[in-house]
PDB file of C-alpha atoms in Angstrom:
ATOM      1  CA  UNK A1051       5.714 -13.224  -0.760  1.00 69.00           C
ATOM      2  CA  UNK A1052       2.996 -13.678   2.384  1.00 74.00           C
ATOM      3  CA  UNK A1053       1.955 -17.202   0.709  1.00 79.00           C
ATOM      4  CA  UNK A1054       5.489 -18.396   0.718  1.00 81.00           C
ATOM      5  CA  UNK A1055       6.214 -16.786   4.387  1.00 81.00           C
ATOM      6  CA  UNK A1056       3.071 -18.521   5.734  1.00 81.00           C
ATOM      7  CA  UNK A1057       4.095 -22.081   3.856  1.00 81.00           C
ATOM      8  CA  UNK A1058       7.538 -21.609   5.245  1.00 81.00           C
ATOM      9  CA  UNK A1059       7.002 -20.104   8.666  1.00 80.00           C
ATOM     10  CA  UNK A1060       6.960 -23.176  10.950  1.00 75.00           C
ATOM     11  CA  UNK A1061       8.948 -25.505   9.312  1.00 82.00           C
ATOM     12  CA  UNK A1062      11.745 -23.340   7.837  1.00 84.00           C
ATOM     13  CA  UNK A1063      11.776 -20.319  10.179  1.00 83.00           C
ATOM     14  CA  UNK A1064      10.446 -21.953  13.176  1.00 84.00           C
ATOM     15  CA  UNK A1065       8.321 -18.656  14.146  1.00 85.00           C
ATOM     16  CA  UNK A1066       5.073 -18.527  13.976  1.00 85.00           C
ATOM     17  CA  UNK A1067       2.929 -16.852  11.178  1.00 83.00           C
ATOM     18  CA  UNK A1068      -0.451 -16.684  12.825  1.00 85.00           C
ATOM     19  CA  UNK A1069      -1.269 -12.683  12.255  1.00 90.00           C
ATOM     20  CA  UNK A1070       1.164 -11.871   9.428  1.00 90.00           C
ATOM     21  CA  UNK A1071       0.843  -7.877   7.722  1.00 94.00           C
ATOM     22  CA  UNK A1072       2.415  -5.730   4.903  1.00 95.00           C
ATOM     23  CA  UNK A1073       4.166  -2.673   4.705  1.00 97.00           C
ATOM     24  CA  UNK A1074       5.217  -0.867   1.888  1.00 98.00           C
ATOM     25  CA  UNK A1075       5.538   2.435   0.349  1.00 98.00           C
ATOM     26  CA  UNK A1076       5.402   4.722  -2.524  1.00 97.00           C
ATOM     27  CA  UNK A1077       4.502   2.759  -5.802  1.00 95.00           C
ATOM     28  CA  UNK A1078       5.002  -0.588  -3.394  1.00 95.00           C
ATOM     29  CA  UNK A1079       2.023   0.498  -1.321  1.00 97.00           C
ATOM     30  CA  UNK A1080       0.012   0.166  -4.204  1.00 96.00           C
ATOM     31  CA  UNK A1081       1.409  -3.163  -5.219  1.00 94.00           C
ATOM     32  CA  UNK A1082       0.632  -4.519  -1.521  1.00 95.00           C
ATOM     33  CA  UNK A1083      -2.328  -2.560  -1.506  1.00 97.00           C
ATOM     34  CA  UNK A1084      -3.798  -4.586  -4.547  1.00 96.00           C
ATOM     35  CA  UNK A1085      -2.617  -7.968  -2.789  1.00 93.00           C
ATOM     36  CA  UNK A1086      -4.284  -6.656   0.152  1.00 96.00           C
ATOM     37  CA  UNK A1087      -7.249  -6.624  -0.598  1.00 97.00           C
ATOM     38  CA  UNK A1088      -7.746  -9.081  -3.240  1.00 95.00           C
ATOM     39  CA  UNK A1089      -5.119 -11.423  -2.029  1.00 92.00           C
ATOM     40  CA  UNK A1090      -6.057 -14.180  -4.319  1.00 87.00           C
ATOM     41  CA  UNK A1091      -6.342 -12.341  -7.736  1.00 85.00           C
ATOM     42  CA  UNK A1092      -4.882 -14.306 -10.509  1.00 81.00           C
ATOM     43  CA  UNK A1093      -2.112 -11.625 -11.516  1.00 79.00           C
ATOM     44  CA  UNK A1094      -0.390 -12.459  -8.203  1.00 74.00           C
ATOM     45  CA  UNK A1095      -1.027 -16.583  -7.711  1.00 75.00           C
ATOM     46  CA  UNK A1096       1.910 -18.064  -7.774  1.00 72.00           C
ATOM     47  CA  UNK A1097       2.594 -20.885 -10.287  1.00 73.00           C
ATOM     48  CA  UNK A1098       4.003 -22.672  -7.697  1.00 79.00           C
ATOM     49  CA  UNK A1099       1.863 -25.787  -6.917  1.00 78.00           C
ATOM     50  CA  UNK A1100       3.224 -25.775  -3.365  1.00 78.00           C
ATOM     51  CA  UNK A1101       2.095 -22.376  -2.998  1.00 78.00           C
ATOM     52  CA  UNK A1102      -1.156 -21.865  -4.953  1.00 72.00           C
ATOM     53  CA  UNK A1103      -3.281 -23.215  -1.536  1.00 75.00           C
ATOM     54  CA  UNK A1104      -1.225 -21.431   1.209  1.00 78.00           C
ATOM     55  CA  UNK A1105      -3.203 -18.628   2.888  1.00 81.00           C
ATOM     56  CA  UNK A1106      -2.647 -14.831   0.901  1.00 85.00           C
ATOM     57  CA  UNK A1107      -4.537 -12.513   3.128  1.00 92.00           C
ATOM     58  CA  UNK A1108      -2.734  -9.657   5.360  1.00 95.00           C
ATOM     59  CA  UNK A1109      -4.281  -9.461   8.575  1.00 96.00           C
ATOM     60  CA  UNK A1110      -3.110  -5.764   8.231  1.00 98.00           C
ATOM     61  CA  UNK A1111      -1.516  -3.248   6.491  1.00 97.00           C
ATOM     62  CA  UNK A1112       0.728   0.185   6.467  1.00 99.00           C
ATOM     63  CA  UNK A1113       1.323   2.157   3.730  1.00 99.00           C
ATOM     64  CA  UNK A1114       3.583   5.047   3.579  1.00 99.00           C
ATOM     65  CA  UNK A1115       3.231   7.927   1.613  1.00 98.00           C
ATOM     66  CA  UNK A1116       1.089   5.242  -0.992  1.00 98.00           C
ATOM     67  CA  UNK A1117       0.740   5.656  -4.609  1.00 98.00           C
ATOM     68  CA  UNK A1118      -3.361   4.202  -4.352  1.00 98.00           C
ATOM     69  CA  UNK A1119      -4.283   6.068  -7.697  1.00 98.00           C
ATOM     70  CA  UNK A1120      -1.394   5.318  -9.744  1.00 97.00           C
ATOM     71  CA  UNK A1121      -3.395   6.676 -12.949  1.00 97.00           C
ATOM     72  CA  UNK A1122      -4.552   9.916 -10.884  1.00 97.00           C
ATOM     73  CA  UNK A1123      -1.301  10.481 -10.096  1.00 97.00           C
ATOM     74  CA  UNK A1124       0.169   9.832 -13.538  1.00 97.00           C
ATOM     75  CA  UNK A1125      -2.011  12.835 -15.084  1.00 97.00           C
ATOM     76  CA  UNK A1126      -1.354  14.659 -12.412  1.00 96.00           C
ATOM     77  CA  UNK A1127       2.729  14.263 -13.361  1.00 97.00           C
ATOM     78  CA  UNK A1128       1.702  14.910 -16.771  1.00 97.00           C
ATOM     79  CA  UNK A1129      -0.225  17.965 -15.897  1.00 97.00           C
ATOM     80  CA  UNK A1130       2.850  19.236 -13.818  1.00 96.00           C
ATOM     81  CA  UNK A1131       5.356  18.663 -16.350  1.00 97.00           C
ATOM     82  CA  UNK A1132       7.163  16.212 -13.888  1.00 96.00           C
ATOM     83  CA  UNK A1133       9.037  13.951 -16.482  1.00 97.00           C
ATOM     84  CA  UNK A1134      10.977  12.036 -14.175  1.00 95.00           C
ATOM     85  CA  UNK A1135       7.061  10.842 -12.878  1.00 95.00           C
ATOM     86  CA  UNK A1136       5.972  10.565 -16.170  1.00 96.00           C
ATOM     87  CA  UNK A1137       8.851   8.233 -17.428  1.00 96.00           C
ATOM     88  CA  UNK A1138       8.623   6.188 -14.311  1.00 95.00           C
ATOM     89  CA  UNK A1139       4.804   5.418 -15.236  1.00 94.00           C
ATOM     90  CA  UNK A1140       5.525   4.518 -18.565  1.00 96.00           C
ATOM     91  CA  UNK A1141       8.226   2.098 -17.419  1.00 95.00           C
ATOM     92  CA  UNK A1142       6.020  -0.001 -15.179  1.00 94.00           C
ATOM     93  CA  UNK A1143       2.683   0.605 -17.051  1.00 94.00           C
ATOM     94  CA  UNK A1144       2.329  -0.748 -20.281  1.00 91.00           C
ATOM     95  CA  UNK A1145      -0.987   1.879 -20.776  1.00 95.00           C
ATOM     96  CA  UNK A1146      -3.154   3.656 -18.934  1.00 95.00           C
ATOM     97  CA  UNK A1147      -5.512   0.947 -18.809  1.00 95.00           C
ATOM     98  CA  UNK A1148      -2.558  -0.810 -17.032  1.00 94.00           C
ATOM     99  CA  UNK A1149      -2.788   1.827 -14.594  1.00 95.00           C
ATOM    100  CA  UNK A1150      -6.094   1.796 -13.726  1.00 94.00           C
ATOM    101  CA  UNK A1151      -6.284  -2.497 -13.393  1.00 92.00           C
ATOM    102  CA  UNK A1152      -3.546  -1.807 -10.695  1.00 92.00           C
ATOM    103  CA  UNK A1153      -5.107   0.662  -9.053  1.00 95.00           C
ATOM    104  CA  UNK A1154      -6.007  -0.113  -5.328  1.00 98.00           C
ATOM    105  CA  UNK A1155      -8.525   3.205  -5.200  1.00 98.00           C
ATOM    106  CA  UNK A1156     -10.574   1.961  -8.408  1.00 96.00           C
ATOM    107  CA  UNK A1157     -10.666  -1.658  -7.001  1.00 96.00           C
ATOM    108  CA  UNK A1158     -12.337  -0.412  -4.389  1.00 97.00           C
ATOM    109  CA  UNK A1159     -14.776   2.210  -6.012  1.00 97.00           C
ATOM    110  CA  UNK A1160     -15.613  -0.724  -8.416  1.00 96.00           C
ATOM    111  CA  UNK A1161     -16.743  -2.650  -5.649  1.00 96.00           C
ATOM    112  CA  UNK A1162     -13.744  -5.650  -6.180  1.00 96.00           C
ATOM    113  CA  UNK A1163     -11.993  -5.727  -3.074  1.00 97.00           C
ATOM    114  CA  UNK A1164     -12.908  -8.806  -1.269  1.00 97.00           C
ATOM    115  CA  UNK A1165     -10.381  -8.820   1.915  1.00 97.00           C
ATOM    116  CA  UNK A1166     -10.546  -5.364   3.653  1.00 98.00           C
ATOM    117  CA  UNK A1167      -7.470  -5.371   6.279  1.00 98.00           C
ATOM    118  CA  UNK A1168      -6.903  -2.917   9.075  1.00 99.00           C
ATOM    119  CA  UNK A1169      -4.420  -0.104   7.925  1.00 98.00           C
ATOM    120  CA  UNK A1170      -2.660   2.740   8.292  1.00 99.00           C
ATOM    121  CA  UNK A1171      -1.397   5.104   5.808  1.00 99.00           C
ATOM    122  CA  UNK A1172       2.078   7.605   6.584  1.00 99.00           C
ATOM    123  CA  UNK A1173       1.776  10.600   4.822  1.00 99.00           C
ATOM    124  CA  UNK A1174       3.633  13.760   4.867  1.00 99.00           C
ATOM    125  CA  UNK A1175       1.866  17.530   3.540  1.00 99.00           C
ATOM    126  CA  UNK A1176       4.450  18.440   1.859  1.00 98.00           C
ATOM    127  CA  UNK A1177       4.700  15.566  -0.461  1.00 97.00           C
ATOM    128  CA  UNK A1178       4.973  16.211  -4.553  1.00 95.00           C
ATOM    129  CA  UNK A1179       5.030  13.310  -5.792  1.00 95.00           C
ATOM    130  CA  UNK A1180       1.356  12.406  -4.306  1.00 97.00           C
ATOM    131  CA  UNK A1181      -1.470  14.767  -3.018  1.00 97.00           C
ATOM    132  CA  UNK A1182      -1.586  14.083   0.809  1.00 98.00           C
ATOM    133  CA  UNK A1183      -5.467  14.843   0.424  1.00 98.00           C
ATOM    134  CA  UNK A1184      -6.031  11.763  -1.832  1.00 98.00           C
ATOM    135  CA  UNK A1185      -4.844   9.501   1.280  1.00 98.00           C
ATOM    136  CA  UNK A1186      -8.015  10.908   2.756  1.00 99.00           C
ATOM    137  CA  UNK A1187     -10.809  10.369   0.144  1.00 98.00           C
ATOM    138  CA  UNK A1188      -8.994   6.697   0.097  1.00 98.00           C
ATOM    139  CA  UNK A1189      -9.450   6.137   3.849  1.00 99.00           C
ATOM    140  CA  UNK A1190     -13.277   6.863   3.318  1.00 99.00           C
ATOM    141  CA  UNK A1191     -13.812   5.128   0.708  1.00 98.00           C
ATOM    142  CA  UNK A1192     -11.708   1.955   2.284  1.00 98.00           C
ATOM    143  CA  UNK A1193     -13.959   2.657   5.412  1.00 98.00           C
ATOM    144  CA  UNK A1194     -17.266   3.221   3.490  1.00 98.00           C
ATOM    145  CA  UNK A1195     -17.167  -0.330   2.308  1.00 97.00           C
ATOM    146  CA  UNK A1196     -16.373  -1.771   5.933  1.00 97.00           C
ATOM    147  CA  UNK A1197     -12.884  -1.737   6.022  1.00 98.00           C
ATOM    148  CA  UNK A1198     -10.606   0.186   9.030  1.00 98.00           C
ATOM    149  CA  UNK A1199      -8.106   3.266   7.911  1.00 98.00           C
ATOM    150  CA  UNK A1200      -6.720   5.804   9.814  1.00 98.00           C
ATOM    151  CA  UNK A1201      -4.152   8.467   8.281  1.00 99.00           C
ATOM    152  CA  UNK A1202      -1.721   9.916   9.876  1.00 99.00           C
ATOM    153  CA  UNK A1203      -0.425  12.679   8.444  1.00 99.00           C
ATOM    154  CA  UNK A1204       2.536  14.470   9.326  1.00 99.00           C
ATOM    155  CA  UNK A1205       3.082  18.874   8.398  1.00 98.00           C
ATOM    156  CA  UNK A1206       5.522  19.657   6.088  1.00 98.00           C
ATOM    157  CA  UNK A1207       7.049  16.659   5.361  1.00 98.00           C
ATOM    158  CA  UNK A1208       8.054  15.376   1.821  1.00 98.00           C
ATOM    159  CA  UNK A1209       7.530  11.978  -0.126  1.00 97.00           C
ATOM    160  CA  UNK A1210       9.901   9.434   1.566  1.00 98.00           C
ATOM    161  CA  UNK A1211      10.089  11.419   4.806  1.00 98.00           C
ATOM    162  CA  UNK A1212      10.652   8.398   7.124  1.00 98.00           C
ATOM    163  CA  UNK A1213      13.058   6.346   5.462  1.00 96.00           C
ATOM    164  CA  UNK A1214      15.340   9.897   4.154  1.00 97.00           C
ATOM    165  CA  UNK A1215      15.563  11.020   7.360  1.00 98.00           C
ATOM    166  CA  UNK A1216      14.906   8.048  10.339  1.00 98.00           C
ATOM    167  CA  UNK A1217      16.339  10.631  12.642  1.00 98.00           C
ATOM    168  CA  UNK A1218      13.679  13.406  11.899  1.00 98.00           C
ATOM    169  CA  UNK A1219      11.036  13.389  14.951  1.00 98.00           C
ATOM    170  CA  UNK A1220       8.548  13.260  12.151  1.00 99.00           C
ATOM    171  CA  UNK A1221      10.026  10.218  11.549  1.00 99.00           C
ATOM    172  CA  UNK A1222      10.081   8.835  14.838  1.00 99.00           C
ATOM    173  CA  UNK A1223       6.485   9.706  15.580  1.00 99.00           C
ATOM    174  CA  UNK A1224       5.384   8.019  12.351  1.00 99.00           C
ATOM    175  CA  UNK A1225       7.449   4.726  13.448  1.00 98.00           C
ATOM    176  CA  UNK A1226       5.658   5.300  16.960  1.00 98.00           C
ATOM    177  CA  UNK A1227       2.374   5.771  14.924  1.00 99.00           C
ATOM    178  CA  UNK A1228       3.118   2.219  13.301  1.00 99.00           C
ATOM    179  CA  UNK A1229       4.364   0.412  15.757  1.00 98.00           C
ATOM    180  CA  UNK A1230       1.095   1.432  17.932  1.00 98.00           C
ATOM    181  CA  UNK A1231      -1.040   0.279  15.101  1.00 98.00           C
ATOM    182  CA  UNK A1232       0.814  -2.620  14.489  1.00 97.00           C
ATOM    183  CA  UNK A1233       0.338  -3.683  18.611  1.00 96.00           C
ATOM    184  CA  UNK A1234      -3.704  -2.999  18.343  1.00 95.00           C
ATOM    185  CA  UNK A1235      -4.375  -5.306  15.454  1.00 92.00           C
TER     186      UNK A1235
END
């Protein structure tokens, strides 16, 4: 998606594309997260020759309420008895192997990450579809091998919290917390 927007920017959108970033969330953090920070990995090169050269890298990045550990958080749906979780892994992952190739946290434990963009990661304590403490021990690790994370984390608040609820002043003090970080990169 970023290649094509880059390619396209100028030409067919007449704005310009010089500092372009991600955001996603849930189980679409950790897809952008893995594009993120190895923006040219062969799983996501596009086929397209007119795309192949066009520049991949986020010049930042916000995740909300992010999925980083997809297999972590697969046993840990397993371990809860949370079925709809369960079923939703085995949809998208083919095995657990699967899960831990796309796994933004493991990329970066292993040491595979080569682009490390500034982010910022949404998260609400009250969330059960992903412990809000693994958002943490992500942000350490992200910053232990040179990259910039904050967290912001927001009490009481559930998986999804900004987009169920946009009215919520949780929710408005996460889009403030964005937007802010969006205006310092």
């Amino acid at each position: 998606m970023q290649r094509w927007f880059k390619a396209n920017a100028a030409t067919t959108l007449g704005i310009d594309a010089s500092v372009v970033g991600g955001l996603a969330s849930s189980s679409g953090a950790q897809q952008l997260g893995l594009v993120a920070l190895c923006p040219d990995g062969p799983a996501w090169t596009p086929a397209a020759p007119e795309l192949r050269d066009a520049d991949s890298r986020l010049d930042f990045f916000v995740a909300g309420w992010p999925i980083f550990d997809p297999l972590r958080r697969y046993r840990m749906a397993q371990d809860a008895g949370n079925e709809r979780l369960v079923a939703a892994h085995d949809a998208y992952f083919a095995t657990e192997a699967d899960m831990d190739a796309g796994n933004p946290y493991r990329l970066l434990d292993r040491g595979e990450a080569t682009q490390l963009p500034p982010m910022i990661v949404i998260q609400g304590t009250d969330d059960a579809n992903v412990d809000h403490t693994w958002q943490d021990e992500f942000a350490a690790l992200y910053r232990s091998t040179g990259g910039t994370a904050e967290v912001r984390k927001f009490d009481g608040m559930p998986h999804t919290f900004v987009t169920a609820d946009p009215e919520a002043e949780a929710s408005k003090a996460a889009i403030v917390a964005i937007w802010e970080f969006v205006l310092g990169v």
